[in-house]
Amino acid sequence: MATTSGSRTGDFCSVVVAGGYGINLLPLTVSDPKYLLSVGNYPLIYYSLRSLEDAGFCDTLLVTRGQWLQEIQEAVENLKMKIKCEYLVLPDHLFWIKPKLKCEDILVLSGDVYGDVEIKAMAATYRKRNASLCMYAQRHPEDMGYDLLECGVHPSSITKIPDDPNNICEYLAFDPKDDKLLLCEYDTDISETISIPRRLYRKHPDFKICHKVLDLHLYMLKRSVVNLITPQSLLDYKSDLVCYLLNKQFLEENKPVPPQLFENEEDTPFTPDSKYTCVQNADLYPSDELIRCFVHFSTGQSLCLRELKNIGDKSNPKSLEPVNMKETKDILVGTKTTFARDLLYKHTVIGKSCTIGNNCNIINSVILNNVTIEDG
């Protein structure tokens, strides 16, 4: 499994999930999965793998659908990255991934994240809080901050949200004292109001609701939490597992706790490092809080986005130099495209699996996939 060097409390297993259909990106995803769409001259999934590689991961599990397996595998192998991928073809849920996870701590990352992810800083937050779940929240790229909605401390079930038709962010309720995550709502799931449970006011009277943050679908969670996944759990871990854990934080003391949290599986050894973590954080939280969810907010130096609809022109650098090309300006080239020598290209987009011959000058052109241009 994937590991990070210098881990004090044990290593992480990493999972890259590339199973979404990319409906919001139609018609771009009619013939290709969104994870292979070209962004900055690389397939989109490259940036998720590079983030893991930069954080020190040596290998990872890559979960995808059967119809995309060969394409994604070929694209990743052509990137010639140091990180090694073990490919898994799964049904529409994550239940069957549990036997592959041998580490105490799990990192789950979506395959459509573009940018620089602060994985090491997030891991520090995860360990410091002894969290059951830690979610990565990226500040809005417009102002690199987040808006706090006014919310009174008097118990109420409804909080009004601002009228923002261009809103593409999430609404997060958190405790400002320790960034404990209390509520997470998609903007697409709400219209004019957000329902606030009364028990949230009782346990966290000073909580805040922030807006203009993006959920990158990057999570760190305990292996004991993964045991809660059943065959009925959908692949969309955001809408199922995360919301389930947030609700479980408010279990009453007289209600039974899921027995999976107390399971000590034989393939998960109890190491001195994990013992150190339990002792170190024993006095931070009450003993009845068996599930603790936190949020890690990105810093000002970090810029990450999800899906091409949010990336836009930021994904196209002004100058790129693809392999085997002598002179290039404003070029985007698909995978498996080969070039001969003595070529000149400017302001051109070239598709995948193309062959370009000698003495060719291509300017202000768009070349589709599987095109062969003979010697000029």
Coordinates of C-alpha atoms in Angstrom, one line a residue:
M1 CA 0.0 0.0 0.0
A2 CA 1.0 3.6 -0.4
T3 CA 3.0 5.0 2.4
T4 CA 4.5 8.4 3.4
S5 CA 7.9 8.7 4.9
G6 CA 8.5 10.1 8.3
S7 CA 5.0 9.2 9.6
R8 CA 5.0 9.2 13.4
T9 CA 1.6 7.5 13.9
G10 CA 1.8 5.0 11.1
D11 CA 1.5 5.0 7.4
F12 CA -1.4 6.0 5.1
C13 CA -3.1 3.9 2.5
S14 CA -4.1 6.1 -0.4
V15 CA -7.1 5.5 -2.8
V16 CA -7.7 7.5 -6.0
V17 CA -11.3 7.3 -7.0
A18 CA -11.9 7.7 -10.8
G19 CA -15.5 6.6 -11.1
G20 CA -17.6 9.7 -11.9
Y21 CA -19.2 10.0 -15.3
G22 CA -18.6 13.7 -15.6
I23 CA -22.2 14.6 -16.6
N24 CA -21.6 18.3 -16.0
L25 CA -18.9 18.2 -18.7
L26 CA -21.0 16.9 -21.5
P27 CA -20.3 16.7 -24.5
L28 CA -16.6 16.5 -23.6
T29 CA -17.1 13.2 -21.8
V30 CA -19.1 11.4 -24.5
S31 CA -16.1 9.5 -25.8
D32 CA -13.6 9.9 -23.0
P33 CA -13.8 9.8 -19.2
K34 CA -13.3 13.2 -17.6
Y35 CA -10.1 11.9 -15.9
L36 CA -8.4 11.7 -19.3
L37 CA -9.4 15.1 -20.6
S38 CA -6.3 17.2 -21.4
V39 CA -5.5 19.9 -18.9
G40 CA -2.2 21.7 -19.3
N41 CA -1.0 19.0 -21.7
Y42 CA -1.6 16.2 -19.2
P43 CA -4.7 14.0 -18.5
L44 CA -6.6 15.4 -15.5
I45 CA -5.9 12.4 -13.3
Y46 CA -2.2 13.2 -13.5
Y47 CA -2.6 16.1 -11.0
S48 CA -4.1 13.8 -8.4
L49 CA -1.3 11.3 -8.8
R50 CA 1.3 14.0 -8.7
S51 CA -0.1 15.4 -5.5
L52 CA 0.3 12.0 -3.9
E53 CA 3.8 11.6 -5.3
D54 CA 4.9 15.0 -4.0
A55 CA 3.6 14.0 -0.6
G56 CA 5.9 10.9 -0.6
F57 CA 3.5 8.2 -1.6
C58 CA 5.1 5.3 -3.4
D59 CA 2.0 3.5 -4.6
T60 CA -1.8 3.9 -4.5
L61 CA -5.0 2.1 -5.3
L62 CA -6.8 3.5 -8.4
V63 CA -10.5 2.7 -8.4
T64 CA -12.3 3.0 -11.7
R65 CA -15.0 1.5 -13.9
G66 CA -14.5 -1.5 -16.1
Q67 CA -15.1 0.4 -19.4
W68 CA -12.4 2.9 -18.6
L69 CA -9.8 0.6 -17.1
Q70 CA -7.6 0.1 -20.2
E71 CA -7.7 3.7 -21.3
I72 CA -6.8 5.0 -17.8
Q73 CA -4.1 2.4 -17.3
E74 CA -2.5 3.2 -20.6
A75 CA -2.6 7.0 -19.9
V76 CA -1.0 6.6 -16.5
E77 CA 1.7 4.3 -17.7
N78 CA 2.6 6.8 -20.5
L79 CA 3.1 9.5 -17.8
K80 CA 6.0 7.4 -16.5
M81 CA 5.5 8.7 -12.9
K82 CA 7.4 7.3 -9.9
I83 CA 4.1 6.4 -8.1
K84 CA 2.8 2.9 -8.8
C85 CA -0.9 2.2 -9.3
E86 CA -2.8 -0.9 -8.4
Y87 CA -6.0 -0.8 -10.5
L88 CA -9.3 -2.0 -9.2
V89 CA -12.5 -2.4 -11.1
L90 CA -15.4 -2.2 -8.6
P91 CA -19.2 -2.0 -8.7
D92 CA -21.0 1.2 -7.6
H93 CA -19.8 1.0 -4.0
L94 CA -16.6 0.9 -2.0
F95 CA -17.4 -2.1 0.1
W96 CA -15.1 -4.4 -1.8
I97 CA -12.1 -2.1 -1.3
K98 CA -11.8 -2.8 2.4
P99 CA -9.7 -6.0 2.1
K100 CA -7.1 -4.0 0.2
L101 CA -6.7 -1.5 3.0
K102 CA -4.1 -2.7 5.5
C103 CA -3.2 0.6 7.2
E104 CA -4.8 2.3 10.2
D105 CA -5.2 5.6 8.3
I106 CA -6.8 6.0 4.9
L107 CA -6.5 8.8 2.4
V108 CA -9.2 9.0 -0.3
L109 CA -8.7 11.5 -3.2
S110 CA -10.8 12.2 -6.2
G111 CA -9.1 11.8 -9.6
D112 CA -10.3 15.1 -10.9
V113 CA -8.4 17.5 -8.6
Y114 CA -6.3 20.1 -10.4
G115 CA -3.7 22.1 -8.5
D116 CA -1.4 21.8 -5.4
V117 CA -2.9 19.9 -2.5
E118 CA -1.5 20.4 1.0
I119 CA -1.5 16.7 1.9
K120 CA 1.2 17.0 4.6
A121 CA -0.5 20.0 6.3
M122 CA -3.8 18.1 6.2
A123 CA -2.1 15.0 7.7
A124 CA -0.8 17.2 10.6
T125 CA -4.4 18.4 11.3
Y126 CA -5.7 14.9 11.1
R127 CA -3.2 13.6 13.6
K128 CA -3.4 16.6 16.0
R129 CA -7.1 16.2 16.3
N130 CA -7.1 12.4 16.4
A131 CA -9.9 12.7 13.9
S132 CA -12.2 10.0 12.6
L133 CA -12.6 12.0 9.5
C134 CA -10.8 15.0 8.1
M135 CA -12.1 16.9 5.1
Y136 CA -10.0 19.2 2.9
A137 CA -11.7 22.5 2.1
Q138 CA -10.2 24.8 -0.5
R139 CA -10.7 28.5 -0.2
H140 CA -12.5 30.1 -3.1
P141 CA -9.9 31.1 -5.8
E142 CA -11.5 34.5 -6.3
D143 CA -10.5 35.9 -2.9
M144 CA -8.7 33.0 -1.3
G145 CA -10.9 33.4 1.8
Y146 CA -14.4 32.4 2.9
D147 CA -17.5 34.3 3.9
L148 CA -19.0 33.8 7.3
L149 CA -22.8 33.8 7.4
E150 CA -24.4 35.6 10.3
C151 CA -26.0 33.1 12.6
G152 CA -27.5 33.8 16.0
V153 CA -26.9 31.6 19.0
H154 CA -30.6 31.3 19.8
P155 CA -31.8 27.8 18.8
S156 CA -33.4 27.9 15.4
S157 CA -34.0 25.3 12.8
I158 CA -33.6 27.6 9.8
T159 CA -30.7 29.9 8.7
K160 CA -31.1 32.0 5.6
I161 CA -28.4 31.9 2.9
P162 CA -27.4 34.6 0.5
D163 CA -28.9 34.8 -2.9
D164 CA -25.9 33.9 -5.2
P165 CA -27.0 32.4 -8.6
N166 CA -23.4 31.8 -9.6
N167 CA -22.6 29.9 -6.4
I168 CA -20.7 26.6 -6.9
C169 CA -19.4 26.2 -3.4
E170 CA -20.3 24.3 -0.2
Y171 CA -21.7 25.5 3.1
L172 CA -19.7 24.2 6.1
A173 CA -20.7 24.6 9.7
F174 CA -17.7 24.3 12.0
D175 CA -16.5 25.2 15.5
P176 CA -13.9 28.0 15.2
K177 CA -12.1 26.8 18.3
D178 CA -10.8 23.6 16.7
D179 CA -12.3 23.5 13.2
K180 CA -14.5 20.6 14.1
L181 CA -16.8 19.9 11.2
L182 CA -20.5 19.9 12.1
L183 CA -22.5 20.3 8.9
C184 CA -21.8 20.1 5.2
E185 CA -24.3 21.0 2.5
Y186 CA -24.0 21.2 -1.3
D187 CA -25.2 24.4 -2.9
T188 CA -27.2 22.3 -5.4
D189 CA -29.0 20.6 -2.6
I190 CA -30.4 23.7 -1.0
S191 CA -32.6 26.5 -2.3
E192 CA -33.2 29.3 0.2
T193 CA -32.5 27.9 3.7
I194 CA -30.2 25.5 5.5
S195 CA -31.7 23.3 8.3
I196 CA -29.7 23.5 11.5
P197 CA -30.3 20.7 14.0
R198 CA -31.1 22.0 17.5
R199 CA -28.6 19.5 19.0
L200 CA -25.8 21.4 17.1
Y201 CA -26.7 24.6 19.0
R202 CA -26.6 22.7 22.3
K203 CA -23.2 21.2 21.9
H204 CA -21.5 24.0 19.8
P205 CA -23.3 27.3 20.6
D206 CA -20.5 29.4 18.9
F207 CA -20.3 27.5 15.6
K208 CA -19.8 29.4 12.3
I209 CA -21.2 28.7 8.8
C210 CA -18.7 29.5 6.0
H211 CA -19.4 29.9 2.4
K212 CA -17.2 30.1 -0.7
V213 CA -15.2 27.0 0.0
L214 CA -14.7 24.0 -2.3
D215 CA -14.8 20.4 -1.1
L216 CA -12.0 18.8 -3.1
H217 CA -13.2 15.3 -2.2
L218 CA -10.0 14.7 -0.3
Y219 CA -10.5 12.9 3.0
M220 CA -8.5 11.2 5.6
L221 CA -10.3 8.7 7.8
K222 CA -9.7 5.9 10.2
R223 CA -9.8 2.2 9.1
S224 CA -12.5 1.7 11.8
V225 CA -14.7 4.2 10.0
V226 CA -14.2 2.3 6.7
N227 CA -15.8 -0.7 8.5
L228 CA -19.1 1.2 8.5
I229 CA -19.3 0.8 4.7
T230 CA -21.8 -1.8 3.7
P231 CA -22.6 -3.3 0.2
Q232 CA -25.4 -0.7 0.0
S233 CA -23.0 2.2 0.3
L234 CA -22.7 4.0 -3.0
L235 CA -19.5 5.0 -4.7
D236 CA -20.4 8.6 -3.9
Y237 CA -18.7 8.6 -0.5
K238 CA -19.3 12.3 -0.1
S239 CA -23.1 12.1 0.0
D240 CA -23.2 8.8 1.9
L241 CA -20.3 8.1 4.2
V242 CA -19.4 11.7 5.1
C243 CA -23.0 12.8 5.9
Y244 CA -23.5 9.6 7.9
L245 CA -20.4 10.4 10.0
L246 CA -21.5 14.0 10.6
N247 CA -24.8 12.8 11.9
K248 CA -23.2 10.2 14.1
Q249 CA -21.2 12.9 16.0
F250 CA -24.5 13.8 17.7
L251 CA -25.3 10.4 19.1
E252 CA -26.9 10.6 22.5
E253 CA -25.1 8.8 25.3
N254 CA -27.9 6.3 25.8
K255 CA -27.9 5.2 22.2
P256 CA -25.8 2.3 21.0
V257 CA -22.7 3.0 19.1
P258 CA -22.1 0.9 15.9
P259 CA -20.1 -2.2 17.0
Q260 CA -17.8 -1.8 13.9
L261 CA -15.9 1.0 15.8
F262 CA -14.7 -1.5 18.4
E263 CA -13.6 -4.2 15.9
N264 CA -9.9 -5.1 16.2
E265 CA -9.2 -6.9 13.0
E266 CA -6.3 -9.3 12.8
D267 CA -4.7 -7.7 9.8
T268 CA -4.5 -4.3 11.6
P269 CA -1.7 -4.6 14.2
F270 CA -1.6 -2.4 17.3
T271 CA 1.7 -0.7 17.1
P272 CA 3.6 1.5 19.7
D273 CA 3.0 4.5 17.3
S274 CA -0.7 4.1 17.4
K275 CA -0.6 3.7 21.2
Y276 CA 1.3 6.9 21.4
T277 CA -1.4 8.7 19.4
C278 CA -4.2 7.5 21.7
V279 CA -2.3 8.6 24.8
Q280 CA -1.3 11.9 23.3
N281 CA -4.9 12.9 22.4
A282 CA -6.7 11.3 25.3
D283 CA -7.4 14.5 27.1
L284 CA -8.4 16.6 24.1
Y285 CA -12.0 15.3 23.7
P286 CA -14.6 13.6 25.9
S287 CA -14.5 9.8 25.9
D288 CA -18.1 9.6 24.6
E289 CA -17.1 11.2 21.3
L290 CA -16.2 8.1 19.4
I291 CA -16.6 9.8 16.0
R292 CA -14.9 13.2 15.4
C293 CA -15.0 15.0 12.1
F294 CA -12.8 18.0 11.3
V295 CA -12.1 20.3 8.4
H296 CA -8.7 21.4 7.1
F297 CA -8.8 24.8 5.4
S298 CA -6.2 25.5 2.8
T299 CA -3.6 28.3 3.2
G300 CA -3.1 31.3 1.0
Q301 CA -0.4 29.6 -1.0
S302 CA -2.6 26.7 -2.2
L303 CA -4.8 26.8 -5.3
C304 CA -6.8 23.7 -6.2
L305 CA -9.9 23.2 -8.2
R306 CA -12.2 20.3 -9.1
E307 CA -13.5 19.4 -12.6
L308 CA -12.8 21.3 -15.9
K309 CA -15.9 23.5 -15.5
N310 CA -14.2 25.2 -12.6
I311 CA -10.7 25.2 -14.0
G312 CA -11.4 27.1 -17.3
D313 CA -8.5 29.0 -18.8
K314 CA -6.4 28.5 -15.7
S315 CA -5.6 25.1 -17.1
N316 CA -3.9 26.4 -20.3
P317 CA -0.4 27.7 -19.8
K318 CA 0.8 30.3 -22.3
S319 CA 3.7 28.2 -23.4
L320 CA 4.3 24.5 -23.3
E321 CA 7.0 22.4 -24.9
P322 CA 5.8 18.8 -25.7
V323 CA 8.2 16.0 -26.3
N324 CA 10.1 15.7 -29.6
M325 CA 9.2 19.3 -30.7
K326 CA 11.8 22.0 -31.5
E327 CA 9.7 25.2 -31.5
T328 CA 6.4 25.5 -29.8
K329 CA 4.0 28.3 -28.8
D330 CA 0.6 27.9 -27.2
I331 CA 0.5 24.1 -27.9
L332 CA -1.8 21.5 -26.4
V333 CA -1.0 17.9 -27.4
G334 CA -2.9 14.7 -26.5
T335 CA -1.4 11.5 -25.3
K336 CA 0.3 9.0 -27.6
T337 CA 1.0 11.7 -30.2
T338 CA 4.4 11.3 -31.9
F339 CA 6.4 13.9 -33.9
A340 CA 9.2 13.8 -36.4
R341 CA 12.0 16.4 -36.5
D342 CA 12.2 19.8 -38.2
L343 CA 8.7 20.9 -37.2
L344 CA 7.1 24.2 -36.4
Y345 CA 3.8 24.5 -34.5
K346 CA 2.1 27.6 -33.2
H347 CA -1.4 28.2 -31.6
T348 CA -2.4 24.6 -32.3
V349 CA -4.4 21.9 -30.5
I350 CA -3.5 18.3 -31.5
G351 CA -5.6 15.3 -30.4
K352 CA -4.6 11.9 -29.1
S353 CA -2.8 9.1 -31.0
C354 CA -1.7 11.4 -33.9
T355 CA 1.4 11.0 -36.1
I356 CA 3.1 14.1 -37.5
G357 CA 5.7 13.7 -40.2
N358 CA 8.8 15.7 -41.1
N359 CA 8.9 19.3 -42.4
C360 CA 5.4 20.2 -41.3
N361 CA 4.3 23.7 -40.3
I362 CA 1.0 23.8 -38.4
I363 CA -0.3 27.1 -37.3
N364 CA -3.7 28.2 -35.9
S365 CA -5.1 24.6 -36.3
V366 CA -7.1 22.0 -34.4
I367 CA -6.3 18.4 -35.2
L368 CA -8.6 15.7 -34.0
N369 CA -7.7 12.3 -32.6
N370 CA -6.0 9.5 -34.6
V371 CA -4.9 11.8 -37.4
T372 CA -1.8 11.1 -39.6
I373 CA 0.1 13.9 -41.4
E374 CA 2.7 12.7 -43.9
D375 CA 6.0 14.4 -44.5
G376 CA 5.8 17.9 -45.9

